[in-house]
PDB file of C-alpha atoms in Angstrom:
ATOM      1  CA  UNK O   1      11.153   7.254  14.897  1.00  0.00           C
ATOM      2  CA  UNK O   2       9.832   4.344  16.113  1.00  0.00           C
ATOM      3  CA  UNK O   3      10.047   1.042  13.984  1.00  0.00           C
ATOM      4  CA  UNK O   4       7.058  -0.920  15.618  1.00  0.00           C
ATOM      5  CA  UNK O   5       3.613   0.088  13.988  1.00  0.00           C
ATOM      6  CA  UNK O   6       0.488  -1.584  13.943  1.00  0.00           C
ATOM      7  CA  UNK O   7       1.626  -2.660  10.721  1.00  0.00           C
ATOM      8  CA  UNK O   8       5.208  -4.235  11.764  1.00  0.00           C
ATOM      9  CA  UNK O   9       3.053  -6.115  14.324  1.00  0.00           C
ATOM     10  CA  UNK O  10       0.515  -7.832  12.167  1.00  0.00           C
ATOM     11  CA  UNK O  11       3.448  -8.913   9.976  1.00  0.00           C
ATOM     12  CA  UNK O  12       4.860 -10.396  12.848  1.00  0.00           C
ATOM     13  CA  UNK O  13       2.340 -12.002  14.751  1.00  0.00           C
ATOM     14  CA  UNK O  14       1.313 -13.902  10.970  1.00  0.00           C
ATOM     15  CA  UNK O  15       4.722 -14.857  10.774  1.00  0.00           C
ATOM     16  CA  UNK O  16       5.441 -13.248   7.517  1.00  0.00           C
ATOM     17  CA  UNK O  17       9.666 -12.228   7.134  1.00  0.00           C
ATOM     18  CA  UNK O  18      10.295  -8.895   6.122  1.00  0.00           C
ATOM     19  CA  UNK O  19      12.491  -5.799   6.749  1.00  0.00           C
ATOM     20  CA  UNK O  20      12.147  -2.813   7.751  1.00  0.00           C
ATOM     21  CA  UNK O  21      14.030   0.205   5.534  1.00  0.00           C
ATOM     22  CA  UNK O  22      13.603   3.729   6.970  1.00  0.00           C
ATOM     23  CA  UNK O  23      14.211   6.562   5.075  1.00  0.00           C
ATOM     24  CA  UNK O  24      13.621  10.482   4.791  1.00  0.00           C
ATOM     25  CA  UNK O  25      10.671  11.798   4.126  1.00  0.00           C
ATOM     26  CA  UNK O  26       9.809  14.474   2.016  1.00  0.00           C
ATOM     27  CA  UNK O  27       6.399  16.107   2.630  1.00  0.00           C
ATOM     28  CA  UNK O  28       6.566  18.508  -0.188  1.00  0.00           C
ATOM     29  CA  UNK O  29       7.442  15.614  -2.240  1.00  0.00           C
ATOM     30  CA  UNK O  30       4.827  15.258  -5.832  1.00  0.00           C
ATOM     31  CA  UNK O  31       4.938  11.849  -5.803  1.00  0.00           C
ATOM     32  CA  UNK O  32       5.702   9.966  -2.270  1.00  0.00           C
ATOM     33  CA  UNK O  33       5.993   6.889  -3.512  1.00  0.00           C
ATOM     34  CA  UNK O  34       8.005   7.778  -5.895  1.00  0.00           C
ATOM     35  CA  UNK O  35      10.262   9.837  -3.598  1.00  0.00           C
ATOM     36  CA  UNK O  36      10.405   6.684  -1.179  1.00  0.00           C
ATOM     37  CA  UNK O  37      11.842   4.257  -4.151  1.00  0.00           C
ATOM     38  CA  UNK O  38      14.241   7.484  -5.233  1.00  0.00           C
ATOM     39  CA  UNK O  39      15.261   7.851  -0.994  1.00  0.00           C
ATOM     40  CA  UNK O  40      15.667   4.032  -0.799  1.00  0.00           C
ATOM     41  CA  UNK O  41      17.207   3.507  -4.230  1.00  0.00           C
ATOM     42  CA  UNK O  42      15.160   1.185  -5.733  1.00  0.00           C
ATOM     43  CA  UNK O  43      13.519   0.932  -8.901  1.00  0.00           C
ATOM     44  CA  UNK O  44       9.945   2.394  -8.376  1.00  0.00           C
ATOM     45  CA  UNK O  45       8.377  -0.086  -9.812  1.00  0.00           C
ATOM     46  CA  UNK O  46       9.379  -2.225  -6.978  1.00  0.00           C
ATOM     47  CA  UNK O  47       8.287   0.029  -3.957  1.00  0.00           C
ATOM     48  CA  UNK O  48       4.308  -0.296  -4.067  1.00  0.00           C
ATOM     49  CA  UNK O  49       2.151   2.514  -3.237  1.00  0.00           C
ATOM     50  CA  UNK O  50      -1.043   1.793  -0.751  1.00  0.00           C
ATOM     51  CA  UNK O  51      -3.799   4.090  -1.878  1.00  0.00           C
ATOM     52  CA  UNK O  52      -7.867   3.989  -0.030  1.00  0.00           C
ATOM     53  CA  UNK O  53     -10.765   3.887  -2.191  1.00  0.00           C
ATOM     54  CA  UNK O  54     -13.933   3.178  -2.889  1.00  0.00           C
ATOM     55  CA  UNK O  55     -15.669   0.627  -5.164  1.00  0.00           C
ATOM     56  CA  UNK O  56     -19.674   1.067  -5.657  1.00  0.00           C
ATOM     57  CA  UNK O  57     -19.403   3.410  -2.013  1.00  0.00           C
ATOM     58  CA  UNK O  58     -17.457   0.347  -0.068  1.00  0.00           C
ATOM     59  CA  UNK O  59     -14.196   1.112   1.298  1.00  0.00           C
ATOM     60  CA  UNK O  60     -11.213  -0.760  -0.486  1.00  0.00           C
ATOM     61  CA  UNK O  61      -7.394  -0.714  -0.294  1.00  0.00           C
ATOM     62  CA  UNK O  62      -5.059  -0.707  -3.528  1.00  0.00           C
ATOM     63  CA  UNK O  63      -1.692  -1.367  -3.632  1.00  0.00           C
ATOM     64  CA  UNK O  64       0.188  -0.530  -6.785  1.00  0.00           C
ATOM     65  CA  UNK O  65       3.415   0.233  -8.003  1.00  0.00           C
ATOM     66  CA  UNK O  66       4.510   3.755  -7.012  1.00  0.00           C
ATOM     67  CA  UNK O  67       5.340   4.668 -10.437  1.00  0.00           C
ATOM     68  CA  UNK O  68       1.893   3.384 -11.990  1.00  0.00           C
ATOM     69  CA  UNK O  69      -1.636   5.135 -11.879  1.00  0.00           C
ATOM     70  CA  UNK O  70      -4.582   3.030 -10.425  1.00  0.00           C
ATOM     71  CA  UNK O  71      -7.647   2.856 -13.459  1.00  0.00           C
ATOM     72  CA  UNK O  72     -10.905   2.952 -11.527  1.00  0.00           C
ATOM     73  CA  UNK O  73     -12.786   0.938 -14.041  1.00  0.00           C
ATOM     74  CA  UNK O  74     -10.232  -2.073 -13.628  1.00  0.00           C
ATOM     75  CA  UNK O  75     -10.403  -1.500  -9.581  1.00  0.00           C
ATOM     76  CA  UNK O  76     -13.931  -1.819  -9.814  1.00  0.00           C
ATOM     77  CA  UNK O  77     -13.642  -4.865 -11.468  1.00  0.00           C
ATOM     78  CA  UNK O  78     -11.299  -6.690  -9.324  1.00  0.00           C
ATOM     79  CA  UNK O  79     -14.152  -6.266  -6.401  1.00  0.00           C
ATOM     80  CA  UNK O  80     -16.987  -6.541  -8.970  1.00  0.00           C
ATOM     81  CA  UNK O  81     -18.241  -3.316  -8.552  1.00  0.00           C
ATOM     82  CA  UNK O  82     -19.668  -0.204 -10.972  1.00  0.00           C
ATOM     83  CA  UNK O  83     -17.395   1.980 -10.161  1.00  0.00           C
ATOM     84  CA  UNK O  84     -14.395   3.133  -8.435  1.00  0.00           C
ATOM     85  CA  UNK O  85     -13.549   6.609  -7.101  1.00  0.00           C
ATOM     86  CA  UNK O  86     -10.089   7.276  -4.683  1.00  0.00           C
ATOM     87  CA  UNK O  87     -11.314   7.798  -0.930  1.00  0.00           C
ATOM     88  CA  UNK O  88     -10.248  12.003   0.421  1.00  0.00           C
ATOM     89  CA  UNK O  89      -7.197  11.700   2.565  1.00  0.00           C
ATOM     90  CA  UNK O  90      -9.203  12.469   5.754  1.00  0.00           C
ATOM     91  CA  UNK O  91     -11.715   9.785   5.163  1.00  0.00           C
ATOM     92  CA  UNK O  92      -8.858   7.315   4.388  1.00  0.00           C
ATOM     93  CA  UNK O  93      -6.830   9.011   7.867  1.00  0.00           C
ATOM     94  CA  UNK O  94      -9.860   7.697   9.905  1.00  0.00           C
ATOM     95  CA  UNK O  95     -11.119   4.219   8.379  1.00  0.00           C
ATOM     96  CA  UNK O  96      -7.576   2.998   8.917  1.00  0.00           C
ATOM     97  CA  UNK O  97      -5.926   5.067  11.590  1.00  0.00           C
ATOM     98  CA  UNK O  98      -2.990   6.379   9.608  1.00  0.00           C
ATOM     99  CA  UNK O  99      -1.924   9.496   8.328  1.00  0.00           C
ATOM    100  CA  UNK O 100      -2.054   9.685   4.634  1.00  0.00           C
ATOM    101  CA  UNK O 101       1.958   9.226   3.576  1.00  0.00           C
ATOM    102  CA  UNK O 102       1.955   6.847   6.037  1.00  0.00           C
ATOM    103  CA  UNK O 103      -1.047   4.568   4.694  1.00  0.00           C
ATOM    104  CA  UNK O 104       0.010   0.408   5.211  1.00  0.00           C
ATOM    105  CA  UNK O 105      -2.638  -2.049   4.047  1.00  0.00           C
ATOM    106  CA  UNK O 106      -1.053  -4.291   7.160  1.00  0.00           C
ATOM    107  CA  UNK O 107      -3.097  -3.503  10.392  1.00  0.00           C
ATOM    108  CA  UNK O 108      -5.601  -0.970   9.789  1.00  0.00           C
ATOM    109  CA  UNK O 109      -8.251   0.022  12.383  1.00  0.00           C
ATOM    110  CA  UNK O 110     -10.714  -1.455   9.984  1.00  0.00           C
ATOM    111  CA  UNK O 111     -10.146  -4.214   7.960  1.00  0.00           C
ATOM    112  CA  UNK O 112     -10.939  -3.941   4.542  1.00  0.00           C
ATOM    113  CA  UNK O 113     -10.835  -5.799   1.366  1.00  0.00           C
ATOM    114  CA  UNK O 114      -7.651  -5.565  -0.755  1.00  0.00           C
ATOM    115  CA  UNK O 115      -6.103  -5.654  -3.967  1.00  0.00           C
ATOM    116  CA  UNK O 116      -2.526  -5.926  -5.195  1.00  0.00           C
ATOM    117  CA  UNK O 117      -1.523  -5.086  -8.485  1.00  0.00           C
ATOM    118  CA  UNK O 118      -0.592  -8.888  -9.870  1.00  0.00           C
ATOM    119  CA  UNK O 119       2.118  -7.609 -11.960  1.00  0.00           C
ATOM    120  CA  UNK O 120       4.717  -7.087  -8.353  1.00  0.00           C
ATOM    121  CA  UNK O 121       3.710 -10.385  -7.399  1.00  0.00           C
ATOM    122  CA  UNK O 122       5.867 -11.420 -10.263  1.00  0.00           C
ATOM    123  CA  UNK O 123       8.739  -9.757  -8.616  1.00  0.00           C
ATOM    124  CA  UNK O 124      10.893 -11.243  -5.498  1.00  0.00           C
ATOM    125  CA  UNK O 125      10.828  -8.995  -3.231  1.00  0.00           C
ATOM    126  CA  UNK O 126       8.977  -5.207  -2.522  1.00  0.00           C
ATOM    127  CA  UNK O 127       8.261  -2.541  -0.720  1.00  0.00           C
ATOM    128  CA  UNK O 128       5.149  -1.637   1.512  1.00  0.00           C
ATOM    129  CA  UNK O 129       4.750   1.411   3.925  1.00  0.00           C
ATOM    130  CA  UNK O 130       5.714   0.169   7.436  1.00  0.00           C
ATOM    131  CA  UNK O 131       3.000   2.737   8.560  1.00  0.00           C
ATOM    132  CA  UNK O 132       4.535   5.692   9.113  1.00  0.00           C
ATOM    133  CA  UNK O 133       5.867   8.049   6.386  1.00  0.00           C
ATOM    134  CA  UNK O 134       9.740   7.210   6.221  1.00  0.00           C
ATOM    135  CA  UNK O 135       9.045   3.413   7.244  1.00  0.00           C
ATOM    136  CA  UNK O 136       9.023   0.611   4.353  1.00  0.00           C
ATOM    137  CA  UNK O 137       8.852  -3.120   4.931  1.00  0.00           C
ATOM    138  CA  UNK O 138      10.290  -5.017   2.303  1.00  0.00           C
ATOM    139  CA  UNK O 139       8.429  -9.040   2.144  1.00  0.00           C
ATOM    140  CA  UNK O 140       7.524 -11.511  -0.666  1.00  0.00           C
ATOM    141  CA  UNK O 141       4.412  -9.422  -2.381  1.00  0.00           C
ATOM    142  CA  UNK O 142       3.070 -13.197  -2.441  1.00  0.00           C
ATOM    143  CA  UNK O 143       3.228 -13.454   1.260  1.00  0.00           C
ATOM    144  CA  UNK O 144       1.979  -9.836   1.552  1.00  0.00           C
ATOM    145  CA  UNK O 145      -1.202 -11.134  -0.569  1.00  0.00           C
ATOM    146  CA  UNK O 146      -2.141 -13.759   1.797  1.00  0.00           C
ATOM    147  CA  UNK O 147      -1.114 -11.611   5.112  1.00  0.00           C
ATOM    148  CA  UNK O 148      -3.536  -9.592   3.371  1.00  0.00           C
ATOM    149  CA  UNK O 149      -6.419 -12.237   2.098  1.00  0.00           C
ATOM    150  CA  UNK O 150      -5.988  -9.763  -1.000  1.00  0.00           C
ATOM    151  CA  UNK O 151      -7.110 -10.899  -4.573  1.00  0.00           C
ATOM    152  CA  UNK O 152      -4.352  -9.936  -7.711  1.00  0.00           C
ATOM    153  CA  UNK O 153      -5.537  -8.293  -9.808  1.00  0.00           C
ATOM    154  CA  UNK O 154      -4.553  -6.123 -13.242  1.00  0.00           C
ATOM    155  CA  UNK O 155      -4.967  -2.364 -11.536  1.00  0.00           C
ATOM    156  CA  UNK O 156      -2.719  -0.314 -13.121  1.00  0.00           C
ATOM    157  CA  UNK O 157      -3.979   1.605 -16.332  1.00  0.00           C
TER     158      UNK O 157
END
């Protein structure tokens, strides 16, 4: 497994401190984020999942704890929209250049507005997908927020 991805390159170029953590990805896991947390021996609320969605038809990226679900109403509100829905997996892969299960908010092919669950900012360090299945980067969530030019908002149901 390569530990250099567009995500890790972006973080390095931005001067963001991070560490790389590989784990055995299970393609049959019912919930990929929870499987990652278990494999890493971390609490699920510190392992964040990256989801691609649409708000009023526009693509957005959403980063939330792996043990929580996104509230579509709160997501729409975070981007000053009326409605939100999850993006189809094929569309998410085409837009980001990453495979589902390995989508990172960092280094996507097309930069889209990003929101991070505000509760995650209370953690000293979090894990976020590093751009391929079985690869996580561990970093300060405030540094992630800055690198992504993201908004922090209540997003979970």
